CSV table of C-alpha atoms in Angstrom, one decimal:
chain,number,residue,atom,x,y,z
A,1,UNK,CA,26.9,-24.0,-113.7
A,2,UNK,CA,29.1,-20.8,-113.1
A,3,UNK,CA,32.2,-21.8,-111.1
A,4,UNK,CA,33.9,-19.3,-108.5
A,5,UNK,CA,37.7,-19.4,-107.0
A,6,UNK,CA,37.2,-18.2,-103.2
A,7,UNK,CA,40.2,-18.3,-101.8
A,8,UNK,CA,41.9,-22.2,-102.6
A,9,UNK,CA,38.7,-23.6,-103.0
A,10,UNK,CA,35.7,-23.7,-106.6
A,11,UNK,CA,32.1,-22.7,-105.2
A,12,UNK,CA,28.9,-23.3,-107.5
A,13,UNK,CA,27.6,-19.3,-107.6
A,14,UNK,CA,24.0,-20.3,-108.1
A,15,UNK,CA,23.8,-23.1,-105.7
A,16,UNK,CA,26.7,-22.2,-103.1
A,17,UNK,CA,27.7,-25.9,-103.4
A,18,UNK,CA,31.2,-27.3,-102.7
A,19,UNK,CA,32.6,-27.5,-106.1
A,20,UNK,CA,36.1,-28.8,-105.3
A,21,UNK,CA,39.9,-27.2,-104.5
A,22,UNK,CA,40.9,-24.5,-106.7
A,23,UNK,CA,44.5,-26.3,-106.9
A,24,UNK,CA,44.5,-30.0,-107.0
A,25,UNK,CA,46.7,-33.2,-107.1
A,26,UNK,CA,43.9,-35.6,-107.5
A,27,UNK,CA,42.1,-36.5,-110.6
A,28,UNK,CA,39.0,-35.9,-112.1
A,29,UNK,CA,38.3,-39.6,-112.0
A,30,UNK,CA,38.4,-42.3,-109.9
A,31,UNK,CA,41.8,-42.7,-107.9
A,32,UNK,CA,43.9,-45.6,-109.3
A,33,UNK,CA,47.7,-45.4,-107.8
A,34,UNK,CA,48.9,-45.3,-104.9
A,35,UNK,CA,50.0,-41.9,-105.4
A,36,UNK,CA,46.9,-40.4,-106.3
A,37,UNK,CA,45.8,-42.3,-103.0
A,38,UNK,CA,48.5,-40.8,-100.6
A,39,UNK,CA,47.4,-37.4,-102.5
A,40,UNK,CA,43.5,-37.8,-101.4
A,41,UNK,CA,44.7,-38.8,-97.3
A,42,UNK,CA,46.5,-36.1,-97.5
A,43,UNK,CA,44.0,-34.0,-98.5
A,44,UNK,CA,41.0,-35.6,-96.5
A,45,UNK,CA,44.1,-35.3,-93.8
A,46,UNK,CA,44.5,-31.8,-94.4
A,47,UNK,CA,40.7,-30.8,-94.6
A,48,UNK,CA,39.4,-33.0,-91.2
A,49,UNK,CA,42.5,-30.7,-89.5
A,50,UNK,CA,40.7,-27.5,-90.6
A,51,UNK,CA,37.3,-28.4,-90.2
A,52,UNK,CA,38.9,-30.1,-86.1
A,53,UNK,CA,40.4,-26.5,-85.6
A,54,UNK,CA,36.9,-24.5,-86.7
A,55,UNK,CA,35.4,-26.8,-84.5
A,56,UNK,CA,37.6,-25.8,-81.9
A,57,UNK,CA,37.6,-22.4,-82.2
A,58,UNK,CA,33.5,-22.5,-82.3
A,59,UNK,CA,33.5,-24.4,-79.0
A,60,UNK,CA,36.0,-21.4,-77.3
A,61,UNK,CA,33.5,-18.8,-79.0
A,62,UNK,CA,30.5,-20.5,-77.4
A,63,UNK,CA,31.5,-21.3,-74.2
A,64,UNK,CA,32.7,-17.3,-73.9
A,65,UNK,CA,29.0,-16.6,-75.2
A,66,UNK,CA,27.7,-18.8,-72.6
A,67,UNK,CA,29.6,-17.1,-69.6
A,68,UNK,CA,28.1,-13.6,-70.8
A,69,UNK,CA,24.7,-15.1,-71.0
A,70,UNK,CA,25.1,-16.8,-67.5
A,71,UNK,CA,26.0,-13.4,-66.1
A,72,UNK,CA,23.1,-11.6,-67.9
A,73,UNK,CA,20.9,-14.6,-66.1
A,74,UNK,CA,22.0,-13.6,-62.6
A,75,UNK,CA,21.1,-9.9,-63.5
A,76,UNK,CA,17.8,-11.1,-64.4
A,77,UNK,CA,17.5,-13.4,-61.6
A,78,UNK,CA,18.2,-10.8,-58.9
A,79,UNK,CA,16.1,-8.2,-60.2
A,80,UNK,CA,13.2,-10.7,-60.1
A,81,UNK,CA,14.2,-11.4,-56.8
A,82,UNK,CA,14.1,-8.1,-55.4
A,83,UNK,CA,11.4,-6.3,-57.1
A,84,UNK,CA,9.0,-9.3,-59.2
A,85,UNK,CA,6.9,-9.2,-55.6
A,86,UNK,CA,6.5,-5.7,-55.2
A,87,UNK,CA,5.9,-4.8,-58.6
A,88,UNK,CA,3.1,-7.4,-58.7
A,89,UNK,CA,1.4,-5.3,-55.6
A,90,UNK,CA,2.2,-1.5,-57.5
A,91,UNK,CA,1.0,-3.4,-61.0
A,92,UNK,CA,-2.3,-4.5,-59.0
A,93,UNK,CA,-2.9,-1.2,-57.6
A,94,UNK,CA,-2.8,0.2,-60.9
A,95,UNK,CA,-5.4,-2.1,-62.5
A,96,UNK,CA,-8.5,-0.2,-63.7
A,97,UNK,CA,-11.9,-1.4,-61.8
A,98,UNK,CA,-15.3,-1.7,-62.2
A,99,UNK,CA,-17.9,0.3,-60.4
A,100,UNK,CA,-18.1,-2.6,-57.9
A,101,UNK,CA,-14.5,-3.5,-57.7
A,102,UNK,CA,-13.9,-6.4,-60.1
A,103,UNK,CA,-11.1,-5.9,-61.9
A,104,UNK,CA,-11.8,-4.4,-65.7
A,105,UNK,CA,-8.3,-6.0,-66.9
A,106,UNK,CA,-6.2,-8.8,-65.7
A,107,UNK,CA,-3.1,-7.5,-67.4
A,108,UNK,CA,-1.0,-4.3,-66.2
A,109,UNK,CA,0.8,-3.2,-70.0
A,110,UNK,CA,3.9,-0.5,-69.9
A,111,UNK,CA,6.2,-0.3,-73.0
A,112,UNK,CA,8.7,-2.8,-71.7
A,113,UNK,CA,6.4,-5.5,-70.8
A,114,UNK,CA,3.4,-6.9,-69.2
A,115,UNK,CA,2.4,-8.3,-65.6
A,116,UNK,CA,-0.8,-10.4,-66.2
A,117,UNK,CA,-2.7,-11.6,-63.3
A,118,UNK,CA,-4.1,-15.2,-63.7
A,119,UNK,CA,-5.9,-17.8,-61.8
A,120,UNK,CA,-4.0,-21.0,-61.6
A,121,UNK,CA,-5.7,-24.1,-60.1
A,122,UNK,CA,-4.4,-26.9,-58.0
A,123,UNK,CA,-3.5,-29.9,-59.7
A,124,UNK,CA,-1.9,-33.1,-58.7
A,125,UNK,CA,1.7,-33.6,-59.2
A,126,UNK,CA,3.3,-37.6,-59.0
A,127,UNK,CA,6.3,-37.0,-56.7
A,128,UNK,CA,7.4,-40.5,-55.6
A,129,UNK,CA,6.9,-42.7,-59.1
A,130,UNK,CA,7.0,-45.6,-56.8
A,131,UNK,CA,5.0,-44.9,-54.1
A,132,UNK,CA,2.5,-43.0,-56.4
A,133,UNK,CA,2.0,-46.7,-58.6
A,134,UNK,CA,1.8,-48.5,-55.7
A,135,UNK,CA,-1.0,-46.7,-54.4
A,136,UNK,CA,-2.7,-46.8,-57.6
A,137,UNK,CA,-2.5,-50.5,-58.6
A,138,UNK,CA,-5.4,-50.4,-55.4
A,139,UNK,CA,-7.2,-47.3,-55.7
A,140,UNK,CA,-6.9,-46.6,-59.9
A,141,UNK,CA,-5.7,-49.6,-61.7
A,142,UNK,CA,-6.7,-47.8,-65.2
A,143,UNK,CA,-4.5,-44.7,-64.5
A,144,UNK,CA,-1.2,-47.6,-64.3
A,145,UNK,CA,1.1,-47.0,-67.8
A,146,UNK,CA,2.8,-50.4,-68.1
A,147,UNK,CA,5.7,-49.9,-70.7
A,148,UNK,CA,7.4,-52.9,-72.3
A,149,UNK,CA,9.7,-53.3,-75.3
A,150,UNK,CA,12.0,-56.4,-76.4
A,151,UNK,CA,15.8,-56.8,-75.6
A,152,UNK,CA,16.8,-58.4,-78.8
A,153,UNK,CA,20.5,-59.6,-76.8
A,154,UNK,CA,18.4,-61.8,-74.4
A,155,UNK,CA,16.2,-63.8,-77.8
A,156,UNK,CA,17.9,-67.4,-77.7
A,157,UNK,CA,20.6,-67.9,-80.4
A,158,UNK,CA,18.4,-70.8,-82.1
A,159,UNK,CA,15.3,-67.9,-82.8
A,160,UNK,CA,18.4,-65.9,-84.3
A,161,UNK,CA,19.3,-68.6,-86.7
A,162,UNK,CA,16.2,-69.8,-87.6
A,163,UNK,CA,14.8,-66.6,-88.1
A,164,UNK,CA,17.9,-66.0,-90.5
A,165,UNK,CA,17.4,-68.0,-93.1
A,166,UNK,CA,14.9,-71.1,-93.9
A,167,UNK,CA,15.3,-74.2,-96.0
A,168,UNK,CA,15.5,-71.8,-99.3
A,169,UNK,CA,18.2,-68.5,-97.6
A,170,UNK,CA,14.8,-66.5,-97.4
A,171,UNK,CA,14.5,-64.9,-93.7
A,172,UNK,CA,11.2,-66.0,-91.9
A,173,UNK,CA,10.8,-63.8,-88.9
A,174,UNK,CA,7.2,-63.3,-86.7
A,175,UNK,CA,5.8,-60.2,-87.0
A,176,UNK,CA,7.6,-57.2,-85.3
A,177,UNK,CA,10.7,-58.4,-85.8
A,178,UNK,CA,13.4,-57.8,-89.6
A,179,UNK,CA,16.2,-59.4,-90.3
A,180,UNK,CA,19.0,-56.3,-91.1
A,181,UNK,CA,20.9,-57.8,-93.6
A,182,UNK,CA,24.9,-58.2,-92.7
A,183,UNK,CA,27.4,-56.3,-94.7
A,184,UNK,CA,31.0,-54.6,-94.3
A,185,UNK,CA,31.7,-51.3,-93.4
A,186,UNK,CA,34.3,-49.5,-94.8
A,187,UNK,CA,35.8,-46.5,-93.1
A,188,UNK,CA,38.7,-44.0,-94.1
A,189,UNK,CA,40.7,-42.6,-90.4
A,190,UNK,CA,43.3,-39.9,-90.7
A,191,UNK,CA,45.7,-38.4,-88.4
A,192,UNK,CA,43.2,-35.7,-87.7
A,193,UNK,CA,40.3,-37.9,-87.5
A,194,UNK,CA,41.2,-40.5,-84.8
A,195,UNK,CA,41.2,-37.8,-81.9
């Protein structure tokens, strides 16, 4: 496993993997003082801080990128808007025709683009969820989607206990339901981190 320094950090130069800091104050095993423990917040610390800032400074870069790209959208919205009708008309007019005056091709084709010419049929579009169910619980029961699902907060306390553990500590739930076993969580907050 070749090892590479880039910069104050080791990277793994076949996989690209992490590898650890170039120069470090922690050991290569398992901390065990409180010093080598103030040494790894301060380097979690130190890390969350850069990764918080490259965050930041992603989110800036974006939200510039996203005023550019709103600005190319109104270009593209107002040339739509004042020409999409009338090039449809100079695109259909240009359409090559069969002897009786069918249309050979559907689809006018320049080097920047296309404009196709397609048939779309009516179709029927729910509007007002509740009036639309309403009307057809009478007319079209079968076309009624009933969805249900289970609020586990409302399920009685004595289901919850019973349903815990049995006689002999083993769980004995009904089908559909698990038992998620407790357990404690553990979790390391630095200065940079509780933001």
């Amino acid at each position: 496993m070749p090892i590479e320094r880039i910069g104050d950090d080791l990277f793994d130069t076949e996989t690209g993997e992490y590898a650890g800091p170039a120069n470090s104050n922690l050991p290569d095993r398992a901390l065990e003082t409180e010093e080598e423990l103030l040494a790894y917040m301060n380097r979690l610390s130190s890390a969350e801080a850069d990764v918080l800032a490259e965050s930041k400074r992603l989110q800036a870069v974006v939200a510039n990128v996203e005023k550019m790209l709103a600005l190319k959208n109104r270009r593209v919205e107002w040339l739509k808007g004042r020409y999409e009708r009338s090039a449809s008309d100079v695109a259909e007019g240009l359409l090559p025709r069969k002897p009786d005056g069918t249309f050979r091709t559907k689809t006018y084709t320049c080097p920047w683009g296309q404009v196709a010419f397609r048939e779309v049929k009516s179709k029927v579009v729910v509007d007002n969820q509740q009036l639309a169910v309403a009307w057809a619980k009478f007319n079209a029961p079968e076309a009624v989607k009933i969805v249900e699902s289970v609020l586990v907060s409302k399920i009685p306390d004595t289901f919850i206990e019973r349903w815990a553990g049995n006689d002999f500590g083993e769980p004995n739930t009904p089908w559909g339901f698990t038992i998620e076993p407790g357990r404690n969580s553990v979790k390391v907050t630095t200065v940079s981190s509780s933001e």
